[in-house]
mmCIF file of C-alpha atoms and ligand atoms in Angstrom:
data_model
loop_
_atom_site.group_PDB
_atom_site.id
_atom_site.type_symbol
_atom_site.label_atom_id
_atom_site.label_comp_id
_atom_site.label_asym_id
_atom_site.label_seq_id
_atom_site.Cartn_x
_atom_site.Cartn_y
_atom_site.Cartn_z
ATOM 1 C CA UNK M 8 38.282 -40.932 23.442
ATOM 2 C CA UNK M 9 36.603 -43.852 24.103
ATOM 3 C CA UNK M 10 33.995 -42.911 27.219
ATOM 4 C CA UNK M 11 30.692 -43.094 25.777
ATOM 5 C CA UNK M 12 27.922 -40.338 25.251
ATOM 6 C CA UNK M 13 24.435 -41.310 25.788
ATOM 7 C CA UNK M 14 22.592 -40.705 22.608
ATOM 8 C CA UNK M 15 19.849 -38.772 24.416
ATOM 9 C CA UNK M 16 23.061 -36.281 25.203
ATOM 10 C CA UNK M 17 25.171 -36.859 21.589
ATOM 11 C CA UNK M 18 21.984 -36.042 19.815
ATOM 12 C CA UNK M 19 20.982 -32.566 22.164
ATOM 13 C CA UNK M 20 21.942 -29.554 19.859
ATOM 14 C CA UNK M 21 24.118 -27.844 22.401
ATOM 15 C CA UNK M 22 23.087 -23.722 23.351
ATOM 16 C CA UNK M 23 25.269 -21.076 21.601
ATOM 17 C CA UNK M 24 25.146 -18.244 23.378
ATOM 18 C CA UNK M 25 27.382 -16.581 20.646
ATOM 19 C CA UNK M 26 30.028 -13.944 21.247
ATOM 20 C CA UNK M 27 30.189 -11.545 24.327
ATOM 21 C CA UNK M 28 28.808 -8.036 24.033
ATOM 22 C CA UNK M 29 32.277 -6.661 24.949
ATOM 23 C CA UNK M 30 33.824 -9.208 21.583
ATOM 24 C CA UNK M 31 31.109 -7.228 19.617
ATOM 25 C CA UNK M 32 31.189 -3.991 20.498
ATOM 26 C CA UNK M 33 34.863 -3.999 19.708
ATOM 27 C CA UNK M 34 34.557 -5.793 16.182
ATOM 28 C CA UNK M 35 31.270 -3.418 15.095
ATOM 29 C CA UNK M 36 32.738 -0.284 17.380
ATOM 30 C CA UNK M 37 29.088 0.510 18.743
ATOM 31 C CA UNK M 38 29.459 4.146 20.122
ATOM 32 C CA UNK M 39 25.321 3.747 20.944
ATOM 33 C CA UNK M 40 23.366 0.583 22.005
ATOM 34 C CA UNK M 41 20.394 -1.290 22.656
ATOM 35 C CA UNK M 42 20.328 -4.232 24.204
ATOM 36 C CA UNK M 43 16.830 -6.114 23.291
ATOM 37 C CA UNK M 44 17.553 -9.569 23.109
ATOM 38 C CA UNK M 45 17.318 -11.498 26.224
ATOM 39 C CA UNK M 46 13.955 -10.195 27.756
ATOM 40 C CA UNK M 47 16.495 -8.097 30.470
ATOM 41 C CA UNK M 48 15.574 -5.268 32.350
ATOM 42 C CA UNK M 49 17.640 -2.758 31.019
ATOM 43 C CA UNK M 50 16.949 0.033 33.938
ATOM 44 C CA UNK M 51 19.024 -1.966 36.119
ATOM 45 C CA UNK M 52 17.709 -3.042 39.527
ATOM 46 C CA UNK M 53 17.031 -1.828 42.937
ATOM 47 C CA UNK M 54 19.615 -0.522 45.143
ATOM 48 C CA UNK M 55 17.765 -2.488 47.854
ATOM 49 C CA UNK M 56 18.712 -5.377 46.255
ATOM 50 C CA UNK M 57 22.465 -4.208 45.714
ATOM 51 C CA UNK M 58 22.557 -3.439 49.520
ATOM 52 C CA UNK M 59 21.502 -6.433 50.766
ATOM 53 C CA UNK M 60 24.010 -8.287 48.274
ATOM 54 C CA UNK M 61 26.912 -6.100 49.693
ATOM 55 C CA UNK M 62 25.884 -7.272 53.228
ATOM 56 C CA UNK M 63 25.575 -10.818 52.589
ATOM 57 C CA UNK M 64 28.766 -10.762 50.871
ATOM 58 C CA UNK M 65 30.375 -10.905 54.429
ATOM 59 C CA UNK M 66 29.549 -14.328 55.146
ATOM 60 C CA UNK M 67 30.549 -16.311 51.915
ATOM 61 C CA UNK M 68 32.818 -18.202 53.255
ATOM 62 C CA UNK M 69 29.785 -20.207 54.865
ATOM 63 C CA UNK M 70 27.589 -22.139 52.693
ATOM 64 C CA UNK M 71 24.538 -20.563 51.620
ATOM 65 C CA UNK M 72 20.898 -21.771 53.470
ATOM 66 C CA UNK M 73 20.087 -24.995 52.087
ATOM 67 C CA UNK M 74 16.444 -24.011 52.294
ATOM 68 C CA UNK M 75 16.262 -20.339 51.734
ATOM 69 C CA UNK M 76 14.680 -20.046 55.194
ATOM 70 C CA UNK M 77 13.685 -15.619 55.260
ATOM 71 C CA UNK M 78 13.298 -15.589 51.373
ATOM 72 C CA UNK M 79 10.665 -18.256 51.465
ATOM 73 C CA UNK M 80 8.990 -16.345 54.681
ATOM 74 C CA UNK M 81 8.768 -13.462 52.746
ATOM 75 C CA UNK M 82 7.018 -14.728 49.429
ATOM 76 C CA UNK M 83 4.897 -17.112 51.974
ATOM 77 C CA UNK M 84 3.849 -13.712 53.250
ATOM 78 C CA UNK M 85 3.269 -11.710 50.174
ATOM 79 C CA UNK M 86 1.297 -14.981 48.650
ATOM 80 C CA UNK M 87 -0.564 -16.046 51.441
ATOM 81 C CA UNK M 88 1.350 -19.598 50.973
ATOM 82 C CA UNK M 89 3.294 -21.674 53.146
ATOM 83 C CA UNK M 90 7.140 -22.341 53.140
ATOM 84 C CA UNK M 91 6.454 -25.972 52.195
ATOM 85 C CA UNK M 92 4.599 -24.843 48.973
ATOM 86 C CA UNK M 93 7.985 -22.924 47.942
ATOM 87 C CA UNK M 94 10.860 -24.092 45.928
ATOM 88 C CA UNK M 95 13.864 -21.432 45.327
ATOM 89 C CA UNK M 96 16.328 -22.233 42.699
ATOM 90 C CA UNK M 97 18.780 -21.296 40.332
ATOM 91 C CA UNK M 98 16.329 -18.707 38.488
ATOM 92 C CA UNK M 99 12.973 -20.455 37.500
ATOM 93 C CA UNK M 100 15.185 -22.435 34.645
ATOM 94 C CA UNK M 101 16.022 -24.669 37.460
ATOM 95 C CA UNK M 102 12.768 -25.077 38.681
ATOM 96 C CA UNK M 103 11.664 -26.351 35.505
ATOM 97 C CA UNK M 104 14.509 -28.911 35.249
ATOM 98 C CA UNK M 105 13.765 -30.019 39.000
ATOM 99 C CA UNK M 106 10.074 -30.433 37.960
ATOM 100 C CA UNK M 107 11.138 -32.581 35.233
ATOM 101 C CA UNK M 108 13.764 -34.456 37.118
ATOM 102 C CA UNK M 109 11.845 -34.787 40.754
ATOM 103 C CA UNK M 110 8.628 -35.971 38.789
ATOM 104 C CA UNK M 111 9.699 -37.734 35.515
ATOM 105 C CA UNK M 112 10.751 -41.056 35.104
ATOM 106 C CA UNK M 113 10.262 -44.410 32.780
ATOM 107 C CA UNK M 114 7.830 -43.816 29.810
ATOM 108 C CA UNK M 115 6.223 -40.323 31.212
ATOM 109 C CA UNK M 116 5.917 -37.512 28.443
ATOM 110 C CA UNK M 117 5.955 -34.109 29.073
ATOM 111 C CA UNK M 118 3.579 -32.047 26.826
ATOM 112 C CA UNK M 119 3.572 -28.905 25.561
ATOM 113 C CA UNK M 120 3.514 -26.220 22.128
ATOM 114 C CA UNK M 121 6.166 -25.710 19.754
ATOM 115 C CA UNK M 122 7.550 -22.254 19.168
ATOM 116 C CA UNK M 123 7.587 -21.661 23.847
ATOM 117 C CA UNK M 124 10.669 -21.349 25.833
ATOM 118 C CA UNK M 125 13.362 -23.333 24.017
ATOM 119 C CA UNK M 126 15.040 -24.107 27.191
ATOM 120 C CA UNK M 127 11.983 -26.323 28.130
ATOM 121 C CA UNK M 128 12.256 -28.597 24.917
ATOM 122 C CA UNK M 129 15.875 -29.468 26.182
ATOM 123 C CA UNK M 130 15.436 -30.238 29.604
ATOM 124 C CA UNK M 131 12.709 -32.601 28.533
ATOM 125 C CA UNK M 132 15.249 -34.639 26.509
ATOM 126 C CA UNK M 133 18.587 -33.967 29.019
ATOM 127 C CA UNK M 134 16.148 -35.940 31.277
ATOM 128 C CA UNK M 135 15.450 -38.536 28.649
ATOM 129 C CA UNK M 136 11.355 -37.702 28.601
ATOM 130 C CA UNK M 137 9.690 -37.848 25.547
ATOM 131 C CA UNK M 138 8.571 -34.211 25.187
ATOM 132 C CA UNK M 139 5.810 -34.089 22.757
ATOM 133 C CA UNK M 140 4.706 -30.196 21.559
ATOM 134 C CA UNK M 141 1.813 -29.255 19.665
ATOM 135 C CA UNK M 142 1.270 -26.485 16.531
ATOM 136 C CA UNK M 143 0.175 -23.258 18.094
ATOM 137 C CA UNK M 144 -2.953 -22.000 17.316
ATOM 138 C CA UNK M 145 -2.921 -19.351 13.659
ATOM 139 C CA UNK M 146 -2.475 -16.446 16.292
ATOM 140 C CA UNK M 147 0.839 -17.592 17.781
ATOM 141 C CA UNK M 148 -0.997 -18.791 20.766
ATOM 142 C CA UNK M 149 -0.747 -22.137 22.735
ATOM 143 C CA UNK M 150 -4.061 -24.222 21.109
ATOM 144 C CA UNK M 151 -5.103 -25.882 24.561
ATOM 145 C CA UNK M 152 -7.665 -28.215 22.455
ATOM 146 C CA UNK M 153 -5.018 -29.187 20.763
ATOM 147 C CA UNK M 154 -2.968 -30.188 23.857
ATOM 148 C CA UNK M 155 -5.688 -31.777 25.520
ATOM 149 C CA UNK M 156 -6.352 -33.849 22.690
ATOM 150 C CA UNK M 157 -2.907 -35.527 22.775
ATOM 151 C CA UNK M 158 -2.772 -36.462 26.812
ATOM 152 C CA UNK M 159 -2.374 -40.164 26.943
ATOM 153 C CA UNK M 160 -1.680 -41.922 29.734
ATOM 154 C CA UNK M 161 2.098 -41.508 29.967
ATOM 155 C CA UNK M 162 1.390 -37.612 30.327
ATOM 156 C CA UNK M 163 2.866 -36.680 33.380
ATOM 157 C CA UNK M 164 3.162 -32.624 32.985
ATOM 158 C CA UNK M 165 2.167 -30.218 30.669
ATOM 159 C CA UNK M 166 3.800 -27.179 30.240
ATOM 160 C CA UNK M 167 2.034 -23.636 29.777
ATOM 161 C CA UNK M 168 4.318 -20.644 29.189
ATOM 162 C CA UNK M 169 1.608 -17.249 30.385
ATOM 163 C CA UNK M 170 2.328 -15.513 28.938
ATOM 164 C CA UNK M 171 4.430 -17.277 25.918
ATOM 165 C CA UNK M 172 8.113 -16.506 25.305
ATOM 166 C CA UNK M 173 9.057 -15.601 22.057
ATOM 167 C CA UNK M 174 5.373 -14.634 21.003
ATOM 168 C CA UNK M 175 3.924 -12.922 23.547
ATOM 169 C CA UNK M 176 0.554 -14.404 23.707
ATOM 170 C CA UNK M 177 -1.682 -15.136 26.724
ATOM 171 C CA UNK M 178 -4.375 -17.617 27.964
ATOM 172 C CA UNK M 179 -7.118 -15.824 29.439
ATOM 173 C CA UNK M 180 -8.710 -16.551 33.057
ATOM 174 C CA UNK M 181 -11.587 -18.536 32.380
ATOM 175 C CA UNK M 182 -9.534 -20.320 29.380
ATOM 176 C CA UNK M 183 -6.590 -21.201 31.742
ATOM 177 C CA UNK M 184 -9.321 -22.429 34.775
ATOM 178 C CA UNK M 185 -11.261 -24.365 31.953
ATOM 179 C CA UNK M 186 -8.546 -26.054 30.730
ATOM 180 C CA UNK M 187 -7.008 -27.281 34.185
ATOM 181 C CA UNK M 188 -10.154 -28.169 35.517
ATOM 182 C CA UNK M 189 -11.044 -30.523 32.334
ATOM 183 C CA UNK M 190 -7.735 -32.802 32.334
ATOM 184 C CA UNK M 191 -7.061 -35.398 34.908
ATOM 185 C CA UNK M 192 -5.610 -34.505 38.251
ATOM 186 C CA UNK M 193 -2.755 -36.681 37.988
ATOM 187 C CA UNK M 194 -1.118 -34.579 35.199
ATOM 188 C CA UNK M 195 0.961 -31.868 36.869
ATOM 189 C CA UNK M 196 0.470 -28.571 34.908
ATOM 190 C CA UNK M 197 3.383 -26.259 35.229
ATOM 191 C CA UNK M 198 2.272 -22.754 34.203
ATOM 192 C CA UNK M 199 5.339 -20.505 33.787
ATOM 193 C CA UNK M 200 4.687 -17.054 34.794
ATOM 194 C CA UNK M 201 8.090 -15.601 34.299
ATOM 195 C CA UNK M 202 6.551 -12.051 33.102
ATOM 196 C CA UNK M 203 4.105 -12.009 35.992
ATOM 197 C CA UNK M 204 4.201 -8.815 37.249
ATOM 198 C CA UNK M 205 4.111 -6.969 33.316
ATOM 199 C CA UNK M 206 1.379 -8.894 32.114
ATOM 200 C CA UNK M 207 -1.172 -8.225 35.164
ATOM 201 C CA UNK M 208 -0.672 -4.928 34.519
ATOM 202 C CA UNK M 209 -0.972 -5.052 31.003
ATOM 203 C CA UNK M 210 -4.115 -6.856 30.986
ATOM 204 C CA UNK M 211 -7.406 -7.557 33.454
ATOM 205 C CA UNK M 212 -7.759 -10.633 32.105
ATOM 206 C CA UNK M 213 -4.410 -12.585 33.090
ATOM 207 C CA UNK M 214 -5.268 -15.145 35.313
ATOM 208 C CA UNK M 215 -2.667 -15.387 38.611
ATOM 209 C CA UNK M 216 -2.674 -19.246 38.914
ATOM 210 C CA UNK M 217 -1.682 -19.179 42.353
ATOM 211 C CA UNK M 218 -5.241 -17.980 43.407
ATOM 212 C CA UNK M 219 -6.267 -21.263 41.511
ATOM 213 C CA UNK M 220 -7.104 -23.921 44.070
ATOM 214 C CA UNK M 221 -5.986 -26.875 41.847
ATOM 215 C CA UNK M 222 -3.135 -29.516 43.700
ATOM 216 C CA UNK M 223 -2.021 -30.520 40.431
ATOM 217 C CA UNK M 224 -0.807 -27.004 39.686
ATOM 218 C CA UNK M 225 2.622 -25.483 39.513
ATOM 219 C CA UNK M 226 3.442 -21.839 39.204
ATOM 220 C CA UNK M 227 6.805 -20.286 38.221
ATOM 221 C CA UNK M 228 8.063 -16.919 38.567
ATOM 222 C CA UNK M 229 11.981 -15.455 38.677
ATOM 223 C CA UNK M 230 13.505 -12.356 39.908
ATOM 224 C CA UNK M 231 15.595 -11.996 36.353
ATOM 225 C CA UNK M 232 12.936 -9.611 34.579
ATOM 226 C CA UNK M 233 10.915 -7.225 36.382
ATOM 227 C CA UNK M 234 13.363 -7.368 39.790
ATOM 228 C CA UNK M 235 16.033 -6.975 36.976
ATOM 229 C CA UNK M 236 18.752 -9.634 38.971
ATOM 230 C CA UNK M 237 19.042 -12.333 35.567
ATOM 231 C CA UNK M 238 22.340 -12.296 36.155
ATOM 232 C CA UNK M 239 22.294 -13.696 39.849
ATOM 233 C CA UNK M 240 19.985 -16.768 39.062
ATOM 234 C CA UNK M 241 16.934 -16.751 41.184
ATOM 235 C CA UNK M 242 13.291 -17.779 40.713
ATOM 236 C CA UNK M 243 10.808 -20.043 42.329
ATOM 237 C CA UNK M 244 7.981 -22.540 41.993
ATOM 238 C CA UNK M 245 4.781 -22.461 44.254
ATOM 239 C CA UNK M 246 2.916 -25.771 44.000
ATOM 240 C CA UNK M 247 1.535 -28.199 46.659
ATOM 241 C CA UNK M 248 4.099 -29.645 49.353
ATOM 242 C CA UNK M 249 4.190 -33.308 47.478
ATOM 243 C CA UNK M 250 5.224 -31.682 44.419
ATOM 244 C CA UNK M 251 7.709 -29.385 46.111
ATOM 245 C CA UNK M 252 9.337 -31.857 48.441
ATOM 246 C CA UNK M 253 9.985 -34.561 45.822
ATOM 247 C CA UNK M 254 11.283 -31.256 43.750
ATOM 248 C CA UNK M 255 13.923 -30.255 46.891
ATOM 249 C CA UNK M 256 14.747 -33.726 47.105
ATOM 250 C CA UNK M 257 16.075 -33.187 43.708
ATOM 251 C CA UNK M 258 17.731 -30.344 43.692
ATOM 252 C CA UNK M 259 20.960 -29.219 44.498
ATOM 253 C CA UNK M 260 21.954 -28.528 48.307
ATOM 254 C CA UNK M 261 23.404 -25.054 47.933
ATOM 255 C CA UNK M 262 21.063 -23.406 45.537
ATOM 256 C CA UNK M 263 20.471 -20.803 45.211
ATOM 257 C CA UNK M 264 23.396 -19.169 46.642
ATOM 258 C CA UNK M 265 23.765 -16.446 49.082
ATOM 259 C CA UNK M 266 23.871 -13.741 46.854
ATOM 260 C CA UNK M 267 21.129 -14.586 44.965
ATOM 261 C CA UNK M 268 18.932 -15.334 48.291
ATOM 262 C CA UNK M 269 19.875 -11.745 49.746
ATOM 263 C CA UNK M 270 19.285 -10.107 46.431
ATOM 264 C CA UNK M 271 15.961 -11.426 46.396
ATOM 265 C CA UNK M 272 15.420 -10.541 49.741
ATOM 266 C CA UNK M 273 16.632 -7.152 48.866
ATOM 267 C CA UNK M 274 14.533 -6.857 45.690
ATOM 268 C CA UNK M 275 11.130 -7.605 47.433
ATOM 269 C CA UNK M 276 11.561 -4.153 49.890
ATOM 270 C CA UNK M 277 11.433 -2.168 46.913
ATOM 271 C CA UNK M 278 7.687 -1.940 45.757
ATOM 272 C CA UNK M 279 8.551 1.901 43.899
ATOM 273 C CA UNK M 280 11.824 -0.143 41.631
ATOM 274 C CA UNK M 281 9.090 -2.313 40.614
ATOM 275 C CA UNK M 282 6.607 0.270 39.559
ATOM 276 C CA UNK M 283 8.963 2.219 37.516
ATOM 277 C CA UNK M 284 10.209 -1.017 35.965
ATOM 278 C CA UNK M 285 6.293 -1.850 34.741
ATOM 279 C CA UNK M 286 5.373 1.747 34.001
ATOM 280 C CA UNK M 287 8.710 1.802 31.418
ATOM 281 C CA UNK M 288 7.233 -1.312 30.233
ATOM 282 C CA UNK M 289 3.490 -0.430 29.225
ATOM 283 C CA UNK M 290 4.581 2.894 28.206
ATOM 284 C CA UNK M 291 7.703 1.642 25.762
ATOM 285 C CA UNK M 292 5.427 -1.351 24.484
ATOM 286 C CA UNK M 293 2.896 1.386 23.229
ATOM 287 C CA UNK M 294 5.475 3.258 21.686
ATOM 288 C CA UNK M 295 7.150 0.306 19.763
ATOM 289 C CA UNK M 296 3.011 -0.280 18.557
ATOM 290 C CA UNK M 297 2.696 3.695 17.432
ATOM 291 C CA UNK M 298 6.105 3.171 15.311
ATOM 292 C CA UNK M 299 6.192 -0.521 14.221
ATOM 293 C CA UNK M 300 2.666 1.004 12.508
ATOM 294 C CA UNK M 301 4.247 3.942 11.074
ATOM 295 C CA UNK M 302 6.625 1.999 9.681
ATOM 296 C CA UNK M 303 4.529 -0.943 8.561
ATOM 297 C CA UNK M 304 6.228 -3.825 10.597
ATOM 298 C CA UNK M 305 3.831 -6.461 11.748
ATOM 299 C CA UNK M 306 3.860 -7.580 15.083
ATOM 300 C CA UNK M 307 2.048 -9.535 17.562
ATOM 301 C CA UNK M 308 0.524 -7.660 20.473
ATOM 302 C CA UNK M 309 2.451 -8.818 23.888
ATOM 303 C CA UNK M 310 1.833 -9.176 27.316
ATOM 304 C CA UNK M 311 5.433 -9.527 28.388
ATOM 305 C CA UNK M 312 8.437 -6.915 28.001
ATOM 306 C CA UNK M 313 8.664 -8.006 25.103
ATOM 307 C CA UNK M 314 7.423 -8.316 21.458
ATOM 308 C CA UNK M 315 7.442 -10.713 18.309
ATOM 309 C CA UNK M 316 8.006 -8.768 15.004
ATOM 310 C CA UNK M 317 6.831 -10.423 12.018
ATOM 311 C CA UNK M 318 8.595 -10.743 8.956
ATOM 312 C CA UNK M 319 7.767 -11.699 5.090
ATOM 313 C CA UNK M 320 10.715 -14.405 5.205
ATOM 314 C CA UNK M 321 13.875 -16.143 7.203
ATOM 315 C CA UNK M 322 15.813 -13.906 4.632
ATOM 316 C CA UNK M 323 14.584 -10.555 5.736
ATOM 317 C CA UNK M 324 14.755 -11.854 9.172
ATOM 318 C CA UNK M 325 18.541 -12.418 8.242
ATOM 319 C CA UNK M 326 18.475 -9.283 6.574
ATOM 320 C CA UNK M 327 17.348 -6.845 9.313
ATOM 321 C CA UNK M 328 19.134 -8.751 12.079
ATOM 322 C CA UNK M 329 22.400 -7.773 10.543
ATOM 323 C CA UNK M 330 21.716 -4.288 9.375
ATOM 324 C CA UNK M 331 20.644 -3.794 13.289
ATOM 325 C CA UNK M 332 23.758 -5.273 15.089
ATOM 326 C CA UNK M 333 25.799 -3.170 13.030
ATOM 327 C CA UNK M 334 24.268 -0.107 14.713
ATOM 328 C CA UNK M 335 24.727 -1.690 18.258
ATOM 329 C CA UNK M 336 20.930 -2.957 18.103
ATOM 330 C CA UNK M 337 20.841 -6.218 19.393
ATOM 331 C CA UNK M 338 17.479 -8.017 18.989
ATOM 332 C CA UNK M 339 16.639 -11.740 18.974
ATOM 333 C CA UNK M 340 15.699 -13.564 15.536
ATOM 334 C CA UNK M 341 13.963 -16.387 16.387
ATOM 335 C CA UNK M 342 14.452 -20.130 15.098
ATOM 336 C CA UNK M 343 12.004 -23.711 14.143
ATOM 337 C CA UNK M 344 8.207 -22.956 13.205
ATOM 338 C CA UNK M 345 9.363 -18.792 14.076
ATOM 339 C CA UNK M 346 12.354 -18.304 11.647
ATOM 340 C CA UNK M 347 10.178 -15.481 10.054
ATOM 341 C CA UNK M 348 10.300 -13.472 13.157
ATOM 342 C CA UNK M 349 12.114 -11.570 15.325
ATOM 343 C CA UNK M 350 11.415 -10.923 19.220
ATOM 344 C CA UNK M 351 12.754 -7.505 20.235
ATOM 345 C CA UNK M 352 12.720 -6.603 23.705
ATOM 346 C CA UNK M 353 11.186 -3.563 25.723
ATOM 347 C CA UNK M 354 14.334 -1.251 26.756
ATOM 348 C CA UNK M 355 14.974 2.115 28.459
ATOM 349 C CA UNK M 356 13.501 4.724 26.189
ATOM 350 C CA UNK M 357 16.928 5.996 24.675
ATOM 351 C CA UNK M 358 17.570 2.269 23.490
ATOM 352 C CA UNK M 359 13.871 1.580 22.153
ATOM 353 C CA UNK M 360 14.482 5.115 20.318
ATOM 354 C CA UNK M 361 17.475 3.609 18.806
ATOM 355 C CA UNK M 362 16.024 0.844 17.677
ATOM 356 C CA UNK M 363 13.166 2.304 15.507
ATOM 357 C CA UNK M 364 15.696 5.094 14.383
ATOM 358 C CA UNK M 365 17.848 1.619 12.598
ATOM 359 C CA UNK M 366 14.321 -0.171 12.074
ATOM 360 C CA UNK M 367 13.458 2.537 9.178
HETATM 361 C C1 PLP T 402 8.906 -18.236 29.773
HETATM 362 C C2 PLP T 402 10.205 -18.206 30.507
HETATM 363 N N1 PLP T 402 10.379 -19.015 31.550
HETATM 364 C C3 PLP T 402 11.509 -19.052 32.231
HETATM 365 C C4 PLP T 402 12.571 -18.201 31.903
HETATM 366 C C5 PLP T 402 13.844 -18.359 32.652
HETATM 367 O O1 PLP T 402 14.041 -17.376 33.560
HETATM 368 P P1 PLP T 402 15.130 -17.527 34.686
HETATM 369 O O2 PLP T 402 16.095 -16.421 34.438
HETATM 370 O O3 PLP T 402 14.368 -17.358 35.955
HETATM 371 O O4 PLP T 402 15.757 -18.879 34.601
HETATM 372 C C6 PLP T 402 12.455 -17.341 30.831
HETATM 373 C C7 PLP T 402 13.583 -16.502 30.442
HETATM 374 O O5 PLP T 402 13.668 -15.887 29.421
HETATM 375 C C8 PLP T 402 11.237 -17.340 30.110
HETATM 376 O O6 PLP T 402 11.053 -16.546 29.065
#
């Protein structure tokens, strides 16, 4: 084969997924499982947002709304924004890439903390930006001094994960606020709130950056945790209309598609889903504290529906991982500068159950 790879592509270390759940449940032959590795929502979703999904499934033969028209109406509403500070996409994954893509180009670098959302690190380099991350601070936390001290002036956008995916951890309001307002305007600072509506009510003191009144700001958010629709693709970015036209511009025509659009739609009408999607969440984060205490595991208090487990070593990491999937407990050990820890996610109560029963 003699068409060439670009070595910003031949280099990438390409995402395995690994096998199916269906491929594993028949090789271990789970007869009980938990399934606490992707950050899901495991009580399903609304049947608002399966309704409106049935509905909309009458007109696929038409191409989807190119600009999302209602669903952008309706989070205008709900956020006192305006369509043109909206972008919908292919789950906020998309947005992320567009930001990089729509914003990026020659010698810009895009900053940010090891051990965040791997995804991020990837895009940076499909793109071909130099993305340069920082050591976290001792508490698994993004070190914002430590960021700020490496802006140069090829930083173009900085990346904040709030709360932080795999470890949990969260930048407080006047932290957050501080931090924006001491770095120059010109650097876009994208502040991924995928576990927005968890962490507000796990904590008074999570800042909601789209109260912030900062141009240079962009906010992300997704349907796939707490409206429970991952597996339709769907989350946005609210941001000023510069940012967000020069984003559309870049993305592509048809997304998100129809589905996805009318289950968001769908998902928004149902405020009581929601609720019992948070309430599961406080409640089975305490109880994962009360036993991971019992039974002497370390972990890292988390404002997400999740929460990072820490081990003594990459071997018991190993070690636990595999005595847990053979009991149908699938959790997420974690890789780089976090190979000593695990990230389990919240679940329905029978599944977190199951996974402290196989934990002892
Ligand atoms: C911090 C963070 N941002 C973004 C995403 C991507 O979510 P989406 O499903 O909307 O692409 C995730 C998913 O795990 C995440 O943890």
């Amino acid at each position: 084969m003699n068409v060439r790879i670009p070595d910003h592509i031949s280099t990438l270390k390409s995402y395995h997924p690994g096998k199916s759940i269906a491929q594993l449940k028949e090789e271990f032959g789970w007869k009980r499982m938990a399934i606490l590795w992707n950050n899901e929502n495991t009580l399903g979703y609304s049947p608002r947002s399966q309704a409106s999904v049935m509905e909309a499934y009458e007109k696929i033969n038409y191409y989807p709304d190119p600009f999302s028209t209602d669903l952008k109406r309706r989070l205008a509403l709900k956020f006192g924004k305006t369509p043109e500070e909206i972008i919908m996409g292919n789950g906020s994954e998309s947005i992320l890439m567009l930001a990089i893509r729509g914003l990026c180009s020659g010698e810009d670098e895009f900053l940010t903390s090891r051990g965040s959302f791997l995804i991020i690190y990837n895009w940076a380099k499909i793109n071909n930006v130099r993305c340069v991350s920082m050591p976290m601070t001792d508490g698994y936390a993004f070190d914002l001094d430590a960021i700020k001290s490496r802006i140069n002036r090829n930083t173009k956008i900085i990346y904040l994960a709030n709360v932080n995916n795999p470890t949990g951890t969260m930048i407080s309001k006047s932290d957050l606020k501080a931090f924006i307002q001491s770095i120059p305007d010109h650097i876009l600072v994208i502040v991924d709130e995928a576990y927005f509506e968890f962490s507000v009510a796990l904590s008074d003191d999570y800042p909601n950056s789209l109260t912030f009144d900062f141009p240079n700001v962009l906010t992300l958010r997704t349907f796939s945790k707490a409206y429970g629709i991952a597996g339709v693709r769907l989350g946005y970015g609210i941001g000023h209309p510069k940012v967000i036209d020069a984003m559309t511009k870049s993305k592509l025509t048809f997304e998100p598609s129809t589905l996805a659009q009318a289950a968001g739609i769908g998902a928004l009408q149902d405020e009581e889903f929601l609720e019992r999607t948070i309430e599961n969440n406080t409640k089975g984060l305490n109880y994962f504290y009360t036993e991971f205490e019992k039974l002497g595991v370390k972990y890292i208090p988390s404002y997400g529906n999740f929460v990072m487990t820490v081990w003594p070593s990459k071997e018991q990491v190993t070690e636990v991982f595999n005595k847990l999937m053979k009991r149908g407990v699938l959790v997420r050990p974690l890789a780089g500068n976090l190979e000593h820890c695990i990230r389990i996610s919240v679940g329905r109560p029978d599944e977190n159950e199951w996974l402290v029963e196989n934990l002892g």
